[in-house]
Tab-separated table of C-alpha atoms in Angstrom:
chain	number	residue	atom	x	y	z
A	73	MET	CA	148.350	112.715	113.904
A	74	HIS	CA	146.197	112.896	110.734
A	75	ASP	CA	147.298	111.359	107.368
A	76	GLU	CA	146.295	113.861	104.550
A	77	SER	CA	147.109	111.384	101.736
A	78	PRO	CA	144.662	111.301	98.901
A	79	ASN	CA	144.004	107.556	99.259
A	80	THR	CA	142.234	107.815	102.662
A	81	GLY	CA	139.458	110.218	101.988
A	82	PRO	CA	135.770	109.437	101.305
A	83	GLY	CA	134.836	108.300	97.798
A	84	ASN	CA	138.219	106.841	96.920
A	85	ASP	CA	138.301	103.349	95.450
A	86	GLU	CA	141.140	102.074	97.508
A	87	LEU	CA	140.007	100.823	100.874
A	88	LEU	CA	141.941	100.731	104.088
A	89	GLN	CA	142.787	97.259	105.267
A	90	PRO	CA	141.976	96.403	108.918
A	91	ASN	CA	145.655	96.491	109.766
A	92	ASP	CA	146.165	99.904	108.568
A	93	HIS	CA	146.204	102.457	111.307
A	94	HIS	CA	145.412	105.550	109.228
A	95	THR	CA	143.082	108.226	110.781
A	96	THR	CA	141.001	110.738	108.807
A	97	ASP	CA	138.877	113.640	109.760
A	98	ALA	CA	135.891	112.092	107.942
A	99	PRO	CA	133.158	110.505	110.016
A	100	PRO	CA	133.014	106.873	109.957
A	101	PHE	CA	129.769	106.700	108.039
A	102	TRP	CA	131.432	108.249	105.053
A	103	SER	CA	133.873	105.251	104.639
A	104	ARG	CA	133.056	102.902	101.785
A	105	HIS	CA	131.371	99.734	102.850
A	106	ASP	CA	131.881	96.680	100.673
A	107	ARG	CA	129.830	93.496	101.042
A	108	SER	CA	131.691	90.425	101.758
A	109	LEU	CA	130.643	87.131	100.282
A	110	SER	CA	128.790	86.133	103.561
A	111	THR	CA	126.609	89.303	103.504
A	112	VAL	CA	125.747	89.179	99.774
A	113	SER	CA	122.317	87.511	99.189
A	114	TYR	CA	122.348	84.454	97.049
A	115	HIS	CA	119.799	86.058	94.758
A	116	SER	CA	121.923	89.107	94.072
A	117	ILE	CA	124.835	86.761	92.906
A	118	THR	CA	122.928	84.422	90.905
A	119	HIS	CA	120.650	87.214	89.102
A	120	PRO	CA	122.791	90.323	89.053
A	121	ASN	CA	120.732	92.096	86.184
A	122	ARG	CA	117.304	91.704	87.697
A	123	ASN	CA	115.481	94.605	89.379
A	124	PRO	CA	115.537	94.273	93.239
A	125	ILE	CA	111.956	95.610	93.716
A	126	LEU	CA	108.780	94.633	91.738
A	127	LEU	CA	105.763	96.776	92.048
A	128	GLU	CA	102.454	95.330	91.144
A	129	ASP	CA	99.351	97.187	90.684
A	130	HIS	CA	96.202	95.019	91.378
A	131	SER	CA	93.675	97.939	91.325
A	132	GLU	CA	92.064	97.020	88.146
A	133	GLU	CA	92.139	93.131	88.622
A	134	SER	CA	89.891	90.971	90.676
A	135	HIS	CA	92.632	90.564	93.299
A	136	GLU	CA	91.504	89.414	96.816
A	137	ALA	CA	93.016	92.415	98.485
A	138	THR	CA	91.114	94.914	96.113
A	139	GLN	CA	87.807	92.985	96.356
A	140	SER	CA	87.313	93.744	99.961
A	141	CYS	CA	87.862	97.517	99.409
A	142	TRP	CA	84.688	99.178	98.138
A	143	ALA	CA	84.943	102.616	99.675
A	144	LYS	CA	87.357	105.404	98.447
A	145	SER	CA	86.431	108.262	100.866
A	146	VAL	CA	84.477	108.813	104.046
A	147	THR	CA	83.369	112.131	105.551
A	148	VAL	CA	81.300	113.259	108.433
A	149	ASP	CA	79.666	116.278	106.855
A	150	ASP	CA	77.320	117.637	109.345
A	151	TYR	CA	75.011	117.035	112.232
A	152	THR	CA	71.403	117.715	113.182
A	153	ILE	CA	70.147	118.091	116.790
A	154	LEU	CA	66.772	116.438	116.929
A	155	THR	CA	64.369	117.048	119.870
A	156	GLY	CA	60.925	115.596	120.723
A	157	PRO	CA	57.762	117.855	121.027
A	158	THR	CA	58.373	118.424	124.654
A	159	GLY	CA	62.180	119.057	124.264
A	160	ILE	CA	63.018	116.000	126.184
A	161	GLY	CA	65.200	113.295	124.625
A	162	ALA	CA	67.297	115.428	122.281
A	163	TYR	CA	70.019	113.772	120.350
A	164	VAL	CA	72.478	114.264	117.533
A	165	VAL	CA	72.193	112.544	114.092
A	166	TRP	CA	75.542	112.472	112.120
A	167	HIS	CA	75.319	113.037	108.396
A	168	CYS	CA	78.072	110.822	106.574
A	169	THR	CA	78.995	110.387	102.969
A	170	VAL	CA	80.799	107.331	101.774
A	171	GLY	CA	82.241	107.604	98.244
A	172	THR	CA	82.445	104.190	96.596
A	173	LEU	CA	84.955	102.970	94.087
A	174	ASN	CA	82.160	102.545	91.568
A	175	GLY	CA	81.627	106.348	91.694
A	176	GLY	CA	78.379	106.593	93.720
A	177	ASP	CA	77.888	107.993	97.197
A	178	LEU	CA	76.195	106.519	100.032
A	179	GLU	CA	74.451	108.893	102.429
A	180	LEU	CA	74.314	107.649	106.027
A	181	ARG	CA	72.564	109.024	109.113
A	182	LYS	CA	73.827	107.660	112.472
A	183	ARG	CA	73.748	108.392	115.965
A	184	TYR	CA	76.695	108.412	118.286
A	185	SER	CA	75.464	105.142	120.014
A	186	GLU	CA	75.583	103.301	116.498
A	187	PHE	CA	79.264	104.343	116.168
A	188	ASP	CA	79.838	103.007	119.638
A	189	GLN	CA	78.027	99.751	118.855
A	190	LEU	CA	80.118	99.437	115.538
A	191	ARG	CA	83.475	99.816	117.498
A	192	ALA	CA	82.378	97.010	119.864
A	193	ASN	CA	81.355	94.783	117.119
A	194	ILE	CA	84.569	95.371	115.270
A	195	ILE	CA	86.735	94.625	118.337
A	196	ARG	CA	84.641	91.559	118.951
A	197	SER	CA	85.097	90.363	115.340
A	198	PHE	CA	88.777	91.300	115.029
A	199	PRO	CA	90.213	91.031	118.586
A	200	HIS	CA	93.766	90.958	117.096
A	201	ALA	CA	93.293	94.334	115.710
A	202	GLU	CA	91.983	96.145	118.615
A	203	ALA	CA	95.079	98.428	118.942
A	204	MET	CA	94.509	99.777	115.429
A	205	ILE	CA	90.975	100.625	116.116
A	206	PRO	CA	90.846	104.241	117.030
A	207	GLN	CA	88.984	105.394	120.198
A	208	LEU	CA	85.600	107.282	119.664
A	209	PRO	CA	85.530	110.912	120.709
A	210	ARG	CA	84.723	111.414	124.302
A	211	LYS	CA	81.028	111.699	125.603
A	212	SER	CA	79.749	114.718	127.482
A	213	VAL	CA	76.499	115.169	129.430
A	214	VAL	CA	77.057	118.862	129.852
A	215	SER	CA	78.560	120.010	126.522
A	216	ARG	CA	76.886	117.315	124.305
A	217	PHE	CA	74.825	120.071	122.180
A	218	ARG	CA	77.472	122.868	122.233
A	219	PRO	CA	78.996	123.735	118.780
A	220	ARG	CA	82.501	123.469	119.796
A	221	PHE	CA	82.039	120.049	121.334
A	222	LEU	CA	80.027	118.848	118.324
A	223	GLU	CA	82.736	119.950	115.863
A	224	THR	CA	85.398	118.139	117.776
A	225	ARG	CA	83.308	115.096	117.924
A	226	LYS	CA	82.743	115.303	114.167
A	227	GLN	CA	86.469	115.381	113.526
A	228	GLY	CA	86.914	112.364	115.892
A	229	LEU	CA	84.043	110.356	114.180
A	230	ASN	CA	85.491	111.224	110.754
A	231	HIS	CA	88.827	109.790	111.740
A	232	PHE	CA	87.224	106.734	113.199
A	233	LEU	CA	85.223	106.044	110.066
A	234	ASN	CA	88.178	106.633	107.701
A	235	CYS	CA	90.240	104.161	109.720
A	236	ILE	CA	87.566	101.420	109.599
A	237	LEU	CA	85.865	101.927	106.206
A	238	LEU	CA	89.115	102.237	104.174
A	239	ASN	CA	90.891	99.378	105.888
A	240	PRO	CA	90.668	96.265	103.726
A	241	GLU	CA	90.729	94.025	106.702
A	242	PHE	CA	87.520	95.620	108.043
A	243	ALA	CA	85.821	96.768	104.875
A	244	ALA	CA	84.539	93.361	103.839
A	245	SER	CA	83.143	92.488	107.371
A	246	PRO	CA	79.558	91.717	107.862
A	247	VAL	CA	79.652	93.967	110.931
A	248	LEU	CA	80.602	96.856	108.683
A	249	LYS	CA	78.101	96.240	106.153
A	250	ASP	CA	75.341	96.044	108.740
A	251	PHE	CA	76.355	99.394	109.977
A	252	VAL	CA	76.406	100.963	106.460
A	253	PHE	CA	73.256	99.318	105.251
A	254	SER	CA	71.082	99.426	108.249
């Protein structure tokens, strides 16, 4: 049996007491939930007019978290396949652009092996963060100079660099600075 009285629907100010055995068609999550004194935080009782969330902007200050961040964007723009005079020993050089917070751009030219070494050095320096360091794109002896493979690798390297260079924990690392400035 359903009680259709106006005092049992959602949004009404009168609450059902635990001993009341009224049933409504409203789902249970529509019922009003009041906080008992045991579930109210002390701070909300003693300071009822304060804002519950305080947002702080430290981007213009010399705050510790912002001092480690120096890059605002990273892209792997292109690649060049270099070969020796005999055609043996060909390799790919990746062209990267790092936009700095000061407005300038750094142009990097790196081989895949340098990305691989950076990843190993970051893991060695930050063993607790290994799970958040993305894998590098796969290697391939057969497809290494094919355009489709190189485009996929470019996207993977771009993702990797963004995760590393734009992370404040890694950005101030000497390991990362060695990679950028060598």
